[in-house]
Coordinates of C-alpha atoms (C1' of nucleotides) in Angstrom, one line a residue:
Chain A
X1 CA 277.5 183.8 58.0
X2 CA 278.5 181.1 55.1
X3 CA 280.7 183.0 52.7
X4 CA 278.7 183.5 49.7
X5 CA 281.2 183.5 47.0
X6 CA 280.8 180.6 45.5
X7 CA 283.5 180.5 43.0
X8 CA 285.8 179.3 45.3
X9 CA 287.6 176.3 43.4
X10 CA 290.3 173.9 44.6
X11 CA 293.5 173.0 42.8
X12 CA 292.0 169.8 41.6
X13 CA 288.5 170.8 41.1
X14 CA 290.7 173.7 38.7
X15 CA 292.4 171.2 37.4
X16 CA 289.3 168.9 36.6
X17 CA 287.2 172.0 35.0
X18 CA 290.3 172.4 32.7
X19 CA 290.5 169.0 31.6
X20 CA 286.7 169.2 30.7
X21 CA 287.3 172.6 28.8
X22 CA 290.2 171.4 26.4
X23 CA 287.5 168.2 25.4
X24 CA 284.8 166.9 27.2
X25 CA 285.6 163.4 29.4
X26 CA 284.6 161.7 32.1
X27 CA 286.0 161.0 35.7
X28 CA 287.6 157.7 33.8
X29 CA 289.3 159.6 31.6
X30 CA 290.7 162.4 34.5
X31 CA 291.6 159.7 36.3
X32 CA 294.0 158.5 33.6
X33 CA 295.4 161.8 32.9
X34 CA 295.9 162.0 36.5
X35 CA 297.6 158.6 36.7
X36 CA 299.7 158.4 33.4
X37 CA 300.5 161.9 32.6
X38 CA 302.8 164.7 34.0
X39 CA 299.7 166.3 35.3
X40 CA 300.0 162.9 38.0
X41 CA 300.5 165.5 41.2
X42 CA 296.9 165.7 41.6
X43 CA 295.4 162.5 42.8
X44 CA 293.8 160.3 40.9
X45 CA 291.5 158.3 43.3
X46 CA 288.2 157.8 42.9
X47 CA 287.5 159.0 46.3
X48 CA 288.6 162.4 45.2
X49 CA 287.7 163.1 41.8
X50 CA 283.9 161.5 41.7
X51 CA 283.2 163.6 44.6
X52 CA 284.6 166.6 42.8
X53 CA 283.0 166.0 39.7
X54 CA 279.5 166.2 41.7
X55 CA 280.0 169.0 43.5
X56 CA 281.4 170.8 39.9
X57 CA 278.1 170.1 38.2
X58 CA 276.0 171.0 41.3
X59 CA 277.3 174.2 41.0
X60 CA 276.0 174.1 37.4
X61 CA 279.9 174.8 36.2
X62 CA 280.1 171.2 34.1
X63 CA 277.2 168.6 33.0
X64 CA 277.1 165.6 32.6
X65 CA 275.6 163.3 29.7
X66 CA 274.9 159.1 30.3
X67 CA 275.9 158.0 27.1
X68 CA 274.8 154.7 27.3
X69 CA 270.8 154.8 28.5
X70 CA 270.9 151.1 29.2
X71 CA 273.1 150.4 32.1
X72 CA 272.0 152.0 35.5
X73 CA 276.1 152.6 35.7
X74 CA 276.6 154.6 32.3
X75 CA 279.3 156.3 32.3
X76 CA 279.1 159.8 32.3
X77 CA 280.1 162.5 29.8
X78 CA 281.2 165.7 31.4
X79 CA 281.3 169.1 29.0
X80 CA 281.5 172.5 30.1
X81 CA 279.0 175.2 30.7
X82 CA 278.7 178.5 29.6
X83 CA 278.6 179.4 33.6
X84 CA 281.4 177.3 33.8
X85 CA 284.2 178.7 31.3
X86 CA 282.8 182.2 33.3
X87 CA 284.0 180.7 36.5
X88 CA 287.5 179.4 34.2
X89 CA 288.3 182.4 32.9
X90 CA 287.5 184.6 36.3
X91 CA 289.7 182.2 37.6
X92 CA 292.5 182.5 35.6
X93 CA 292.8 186.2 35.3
X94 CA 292.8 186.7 39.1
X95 CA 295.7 189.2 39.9
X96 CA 298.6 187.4 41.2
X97 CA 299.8 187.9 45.0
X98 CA 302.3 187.3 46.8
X99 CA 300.6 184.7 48.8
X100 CA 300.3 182.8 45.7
X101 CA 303.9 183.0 45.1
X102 CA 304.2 181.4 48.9
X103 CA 301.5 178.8 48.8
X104 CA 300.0 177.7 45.9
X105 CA 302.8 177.8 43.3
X106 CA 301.4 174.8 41.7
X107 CA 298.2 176.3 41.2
X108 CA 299.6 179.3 39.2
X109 CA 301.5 176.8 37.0
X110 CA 298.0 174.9 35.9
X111 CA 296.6 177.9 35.4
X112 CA 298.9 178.6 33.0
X113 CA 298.7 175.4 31.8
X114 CA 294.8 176.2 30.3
X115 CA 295.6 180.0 30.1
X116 CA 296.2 180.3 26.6
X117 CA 293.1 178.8 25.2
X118 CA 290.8 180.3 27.8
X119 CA 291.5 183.7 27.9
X120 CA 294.0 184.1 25.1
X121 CA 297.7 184.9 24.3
X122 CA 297.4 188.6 25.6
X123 CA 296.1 187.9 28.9
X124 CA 298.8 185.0 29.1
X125 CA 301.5 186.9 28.6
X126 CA 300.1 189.6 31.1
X127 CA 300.1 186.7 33.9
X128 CA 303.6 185.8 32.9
X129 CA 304.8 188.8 33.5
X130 CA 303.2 189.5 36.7
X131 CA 304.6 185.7 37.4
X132 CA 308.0 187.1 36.3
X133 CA 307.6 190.0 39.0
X134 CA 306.2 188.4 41.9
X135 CA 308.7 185.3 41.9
X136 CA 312.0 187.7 41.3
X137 CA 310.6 190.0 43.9
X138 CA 310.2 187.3 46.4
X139 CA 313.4 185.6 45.6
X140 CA 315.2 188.9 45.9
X141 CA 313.4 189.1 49.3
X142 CA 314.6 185.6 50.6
X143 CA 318.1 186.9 49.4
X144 CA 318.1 189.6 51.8
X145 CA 316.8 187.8 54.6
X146 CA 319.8 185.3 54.0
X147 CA 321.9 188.1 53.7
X148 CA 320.8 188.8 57.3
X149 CA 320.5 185.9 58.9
X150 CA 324.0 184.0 57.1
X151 CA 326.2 184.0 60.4
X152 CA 322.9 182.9 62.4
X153 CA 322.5 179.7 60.1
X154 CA 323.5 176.0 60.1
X155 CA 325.1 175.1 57.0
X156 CA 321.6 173.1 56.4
X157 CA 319.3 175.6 57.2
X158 CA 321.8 178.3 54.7
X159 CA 321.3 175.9 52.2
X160 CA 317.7 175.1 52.6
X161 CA 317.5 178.6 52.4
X162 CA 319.5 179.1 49.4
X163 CA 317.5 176.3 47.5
X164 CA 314.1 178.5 47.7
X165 CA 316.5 181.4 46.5
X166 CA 317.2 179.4 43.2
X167 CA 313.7 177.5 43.0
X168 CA 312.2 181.2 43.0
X169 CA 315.0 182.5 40.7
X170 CA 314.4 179.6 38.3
X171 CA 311.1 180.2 38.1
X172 CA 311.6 183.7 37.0
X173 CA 314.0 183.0 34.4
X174 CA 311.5 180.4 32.8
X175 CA 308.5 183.2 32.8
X176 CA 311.3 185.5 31.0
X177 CA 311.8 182.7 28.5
X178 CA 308.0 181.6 27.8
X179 CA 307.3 185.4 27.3
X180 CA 310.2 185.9 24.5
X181 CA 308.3 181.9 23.2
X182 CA 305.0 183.9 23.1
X183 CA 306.5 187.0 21.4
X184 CA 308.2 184.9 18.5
X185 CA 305.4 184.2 15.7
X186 CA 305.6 180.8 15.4
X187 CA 302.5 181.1 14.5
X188 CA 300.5 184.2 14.2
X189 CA 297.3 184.5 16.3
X190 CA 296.6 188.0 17.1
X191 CA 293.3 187.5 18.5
X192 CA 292.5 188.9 22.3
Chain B
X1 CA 291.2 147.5 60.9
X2 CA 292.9 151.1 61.4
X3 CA 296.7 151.0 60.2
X4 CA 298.5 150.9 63.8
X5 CA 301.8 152.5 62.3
X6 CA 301.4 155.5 64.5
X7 CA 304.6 157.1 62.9
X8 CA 302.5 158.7 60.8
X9 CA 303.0 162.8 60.8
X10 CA 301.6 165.5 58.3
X11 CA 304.6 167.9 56.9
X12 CA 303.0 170.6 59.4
X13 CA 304.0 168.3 62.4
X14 CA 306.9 167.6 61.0
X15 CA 307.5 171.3 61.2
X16 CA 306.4 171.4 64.3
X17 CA 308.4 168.6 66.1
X18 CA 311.7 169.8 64.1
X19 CA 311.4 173.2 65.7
X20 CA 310.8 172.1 69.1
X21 CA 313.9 169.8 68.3
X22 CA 316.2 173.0 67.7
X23 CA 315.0 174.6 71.2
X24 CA 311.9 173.9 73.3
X25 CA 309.3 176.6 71.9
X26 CA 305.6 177.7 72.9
X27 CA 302.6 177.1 70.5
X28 CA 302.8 181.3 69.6
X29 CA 306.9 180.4 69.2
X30 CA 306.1 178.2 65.8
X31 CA 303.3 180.3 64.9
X32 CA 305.9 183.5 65.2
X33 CA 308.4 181.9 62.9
X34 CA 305.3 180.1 60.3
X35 CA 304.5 183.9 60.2
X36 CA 307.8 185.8 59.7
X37 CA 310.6 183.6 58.6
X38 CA 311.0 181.5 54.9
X39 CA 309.7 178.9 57.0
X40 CA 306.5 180.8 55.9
X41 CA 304.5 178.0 53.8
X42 CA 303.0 176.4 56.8
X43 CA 300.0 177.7 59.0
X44 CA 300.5 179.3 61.4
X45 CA 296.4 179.8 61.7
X46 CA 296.1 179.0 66.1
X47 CA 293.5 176.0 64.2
X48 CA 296.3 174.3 63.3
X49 CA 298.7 174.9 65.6
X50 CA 297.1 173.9 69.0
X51 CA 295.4 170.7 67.9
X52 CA 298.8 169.6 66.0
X53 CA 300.3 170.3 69.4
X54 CA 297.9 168.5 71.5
X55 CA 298.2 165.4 68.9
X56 CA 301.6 165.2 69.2
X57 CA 302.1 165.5 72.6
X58 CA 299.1 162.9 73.7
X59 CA 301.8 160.6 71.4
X60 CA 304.2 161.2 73.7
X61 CA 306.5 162.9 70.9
X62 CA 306.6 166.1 73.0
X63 CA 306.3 167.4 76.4
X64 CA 304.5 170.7 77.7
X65 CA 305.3 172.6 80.9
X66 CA 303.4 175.5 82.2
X67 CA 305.3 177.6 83.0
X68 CA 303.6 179.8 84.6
X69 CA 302.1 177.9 87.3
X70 CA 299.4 180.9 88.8
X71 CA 297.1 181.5 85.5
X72 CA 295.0 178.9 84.2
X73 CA 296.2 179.7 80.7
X74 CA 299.8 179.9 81.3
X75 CA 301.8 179.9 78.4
X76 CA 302.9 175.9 77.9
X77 CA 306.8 175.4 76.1
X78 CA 306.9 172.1 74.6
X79 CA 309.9 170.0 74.1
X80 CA 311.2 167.0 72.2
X81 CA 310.9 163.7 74.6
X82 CA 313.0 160.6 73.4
X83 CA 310.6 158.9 71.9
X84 CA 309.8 162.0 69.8
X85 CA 313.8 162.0 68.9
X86 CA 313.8 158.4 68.0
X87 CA 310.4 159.4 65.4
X88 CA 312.6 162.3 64.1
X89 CA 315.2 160.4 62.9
X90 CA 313.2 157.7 61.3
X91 CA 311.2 160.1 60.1
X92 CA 314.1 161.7 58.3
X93 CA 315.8 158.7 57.5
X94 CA 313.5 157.3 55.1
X95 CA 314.5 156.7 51.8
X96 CA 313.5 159.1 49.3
X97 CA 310.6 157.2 46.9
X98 CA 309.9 158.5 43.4
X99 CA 306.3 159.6 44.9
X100 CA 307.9 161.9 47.2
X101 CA 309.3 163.7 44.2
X102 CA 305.7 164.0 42.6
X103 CA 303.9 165.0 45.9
X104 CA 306.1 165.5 48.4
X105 CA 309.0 168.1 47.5
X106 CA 308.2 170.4 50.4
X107 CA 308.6 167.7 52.7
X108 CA 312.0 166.5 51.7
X109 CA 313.2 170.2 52.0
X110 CA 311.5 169.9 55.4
X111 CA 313.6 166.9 55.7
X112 CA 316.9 168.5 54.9
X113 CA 316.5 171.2 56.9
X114 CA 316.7 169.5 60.3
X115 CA 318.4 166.6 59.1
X116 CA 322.6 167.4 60.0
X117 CA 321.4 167.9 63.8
X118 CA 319.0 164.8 64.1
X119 CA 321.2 161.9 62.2
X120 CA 324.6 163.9 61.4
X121 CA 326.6 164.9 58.3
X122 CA 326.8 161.0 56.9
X123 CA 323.0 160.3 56.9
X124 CA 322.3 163.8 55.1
X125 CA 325.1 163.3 52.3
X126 CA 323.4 160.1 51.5
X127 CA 320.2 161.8 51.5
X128 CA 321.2 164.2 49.3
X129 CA 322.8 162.1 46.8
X130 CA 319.4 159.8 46.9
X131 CA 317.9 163.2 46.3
X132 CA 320.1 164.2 43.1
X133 CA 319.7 160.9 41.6
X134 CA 315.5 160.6 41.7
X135 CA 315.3 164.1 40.6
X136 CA 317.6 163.7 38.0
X137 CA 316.0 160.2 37.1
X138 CA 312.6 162.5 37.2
X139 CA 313.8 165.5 35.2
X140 CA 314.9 162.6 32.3
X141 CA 311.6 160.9 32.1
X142 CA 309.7 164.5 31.9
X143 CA 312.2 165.1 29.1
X144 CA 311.9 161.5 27.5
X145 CA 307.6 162.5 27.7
X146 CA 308.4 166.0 26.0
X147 CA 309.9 164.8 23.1
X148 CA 307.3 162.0 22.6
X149 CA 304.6 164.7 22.4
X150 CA 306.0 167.7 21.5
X151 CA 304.1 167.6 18.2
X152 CA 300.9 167.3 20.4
X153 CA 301.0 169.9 22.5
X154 CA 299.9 173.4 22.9
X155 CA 302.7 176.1 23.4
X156 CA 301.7 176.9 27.0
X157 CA 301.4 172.6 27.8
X158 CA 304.4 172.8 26.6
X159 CA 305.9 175.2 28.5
X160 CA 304.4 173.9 31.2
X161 CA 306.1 170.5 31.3
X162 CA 309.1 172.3 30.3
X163 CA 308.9 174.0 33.6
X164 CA 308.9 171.2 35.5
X165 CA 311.7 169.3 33.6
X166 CA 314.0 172.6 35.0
X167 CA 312.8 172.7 37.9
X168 CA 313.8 169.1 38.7
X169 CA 317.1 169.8 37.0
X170 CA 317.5 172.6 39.1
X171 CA 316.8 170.3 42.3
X172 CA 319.5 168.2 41.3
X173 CA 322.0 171.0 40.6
X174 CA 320.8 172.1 44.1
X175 CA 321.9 168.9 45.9
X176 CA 325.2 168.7 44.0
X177 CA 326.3 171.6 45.1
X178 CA 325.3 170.8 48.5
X179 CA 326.7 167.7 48.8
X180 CA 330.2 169.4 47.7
X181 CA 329.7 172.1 50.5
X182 CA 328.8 169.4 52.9
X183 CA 332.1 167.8 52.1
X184 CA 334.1 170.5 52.2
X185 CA 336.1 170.9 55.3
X186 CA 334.9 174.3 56.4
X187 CA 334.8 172.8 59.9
X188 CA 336.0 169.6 60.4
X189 CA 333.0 167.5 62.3
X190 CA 333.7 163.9 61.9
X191 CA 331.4 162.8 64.4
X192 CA 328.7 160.2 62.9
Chain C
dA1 C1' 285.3 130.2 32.9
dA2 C1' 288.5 133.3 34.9
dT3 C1' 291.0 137.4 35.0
dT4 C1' 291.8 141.9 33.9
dT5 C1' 290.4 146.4 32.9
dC6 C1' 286.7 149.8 32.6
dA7 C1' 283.9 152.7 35.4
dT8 C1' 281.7 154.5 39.3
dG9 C1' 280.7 154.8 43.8
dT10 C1' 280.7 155.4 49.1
dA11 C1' 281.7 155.2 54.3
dA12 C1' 284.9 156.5 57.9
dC13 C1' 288.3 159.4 58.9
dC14 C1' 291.4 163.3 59.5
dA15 C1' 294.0 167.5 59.1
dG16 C1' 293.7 172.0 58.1
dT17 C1' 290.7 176.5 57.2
dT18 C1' 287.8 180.2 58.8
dA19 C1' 286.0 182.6 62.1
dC20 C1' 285.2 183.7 66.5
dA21 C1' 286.3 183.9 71.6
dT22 C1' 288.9 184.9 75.7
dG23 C1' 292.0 186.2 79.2
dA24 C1' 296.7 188.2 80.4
dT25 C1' 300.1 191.5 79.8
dT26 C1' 302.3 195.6 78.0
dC27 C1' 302.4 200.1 76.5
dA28 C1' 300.7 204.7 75.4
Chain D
dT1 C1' 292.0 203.4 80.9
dG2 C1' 292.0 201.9 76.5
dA3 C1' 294.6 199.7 72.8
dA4 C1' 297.7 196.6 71.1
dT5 C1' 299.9 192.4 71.6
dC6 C1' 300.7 188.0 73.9
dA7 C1' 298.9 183.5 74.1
dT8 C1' 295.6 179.8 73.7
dG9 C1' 291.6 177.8 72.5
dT10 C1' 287.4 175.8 69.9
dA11 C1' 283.2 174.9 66.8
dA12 C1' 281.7 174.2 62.1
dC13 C1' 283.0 173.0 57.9
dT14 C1' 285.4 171.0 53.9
dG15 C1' 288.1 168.5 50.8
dG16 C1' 291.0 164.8 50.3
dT17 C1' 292.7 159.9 51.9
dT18 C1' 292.2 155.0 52.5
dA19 C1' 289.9 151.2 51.8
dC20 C1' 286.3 148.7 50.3
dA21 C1' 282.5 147.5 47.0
dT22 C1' 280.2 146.7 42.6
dG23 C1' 279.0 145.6 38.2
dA24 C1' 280.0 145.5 33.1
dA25 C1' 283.0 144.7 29.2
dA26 C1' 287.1 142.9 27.2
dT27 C1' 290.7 139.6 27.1
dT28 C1' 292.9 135.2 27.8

DNA sequence: AATTTCATGTAACCAGTTACATGATTCA
DNA sequence: TGAATCATGTAACTGGTTACATGAAATT
């Protein structure tokens, strides 16, 4: 009993499928975003992103054009399909949980990072506030357990502690700020 | 050729082996506190547990006794065997890289946490001055990348990368403040 | 001509996930 | 006695790592 939904999609392979949607590239060009920009925590190694790549465009989500018929080695063109901007924007409107907020942090921040152009400035600023909610609700959470736990605690593990406290905190405050940066019309796009 | 450095450990063992360092613990003891303590961003699926147990201990970094010496199943407390202290503190001891900022920020924390037992109060102000100055060296050349494509990017890329420049800035605030409660004499502990 | 960079690939390995299984103990 | 919890395990799978390989184009 193989779990049918097949729209699960890792970190990278999200983060690959969003490259291809903002222009299309090919694993050359991912692997130098990967490398040279400040999108460099995903790995950049051949090993992971070719791989990815195939398995992407097996699942008919991105395809891939040879531009140069010649060479048996042309390098390849990826561009997104209609299936897969589907899969993007399914993706990026999931509901965020808790166990998000626990695990996959940096997943919810790449989302974010494509949000905008894939499913528009509404839905963005839905997610940031859901963001705003589930990371002030967890660090509020953390706070209590400190709260309960401060006499218990080496003055390491306190301030171990205390750094996921401000990390979560932090994080709140900067959705707060990007929604007031979305609200402000710089530029007027009332689409979505 | 396989690399024969076998000091290798994933952050999960990591975990793992600091825990048992604190007190000797059963495999259902981590998984307890994976599951209901902030420690909560590891498995604490039995698939990962067990086998990381097994591995550790066939390196000799732990030791299981049965307890229960009737049942075939009995319930096996593991603790920390010399050897296993010696990998600890080298483990912890490393200095701090650049790529541990990118990838590895969990694991430092990991680090930190078990660090003023393991190598003492001297060997954890150093490491968290090593970890103030690469964040703060990271946070700078996120800010220095900002500013050369500001113009470039979209307003969510941007807010992106604007999160991460404040998060590292908050990391570095974080170990500032540590480093000053670390050094102030709340109980005098000159040892190390 | 030699080196570097572009560009793609693959084979071996490994740790962690999911899902299921099992037996012992405690409690209602 | 039946349910919940304690406690450990394992089989199948998967995605990413490391390390190596290759061949073409550009640069020196």
């Amino acid at each position: 009993m193989i779990k049918p939904d097949t729209s699960e999609l890792s970190t990278l392979s999200l983060a690959i499928i969003g490259l291809v949607s903002q222009k299309p590239c090919s694993g050359y060009d991912i692997r130098k975003v990967f490398a040279t920009t400040p999108m460099g925590s995903f790995s950049s190694s051949p090993g992971a992103i070719y791989p990815a790549l195939k398995r992407i465009e097996r699942n008919g989500w991105i395809r891939g054009k040879t531009s140069d018929q010649k060479s048996l080695r042309g390098k390849s063109i990826f561009s997104l399909t209609n299936e897969g901007r589907k899969l993007l924007q399914r993706r990026l409107l999931r509901p965020i949980t808790r166990d998000d907020v626990i695990w996959r942090m940096d997943d919810l921040i790449l989302r974010f990072t494509f949000m905008e152009e894939i499913v528009g400035r509404k839905s963005t600023l839905r997610f940031l506030k859901e963001y705003r909610q589930e990371t002030e609700t967890y660090a509020a959470s953390l706070a209590d357990t400190l709260e309960e736990m401060r006499t218990l605690l080496s003055t390491s593990a306190r301030l171990a502690l205390e750094h996921g406290i401000e990390s979560y905190r932090m994080n709140a405050k900067w959705a707060t700020r990007s929604i007031t940066e979305f609200n402000s019309p710089t530029q007027s796009n009332p689409q979505n």
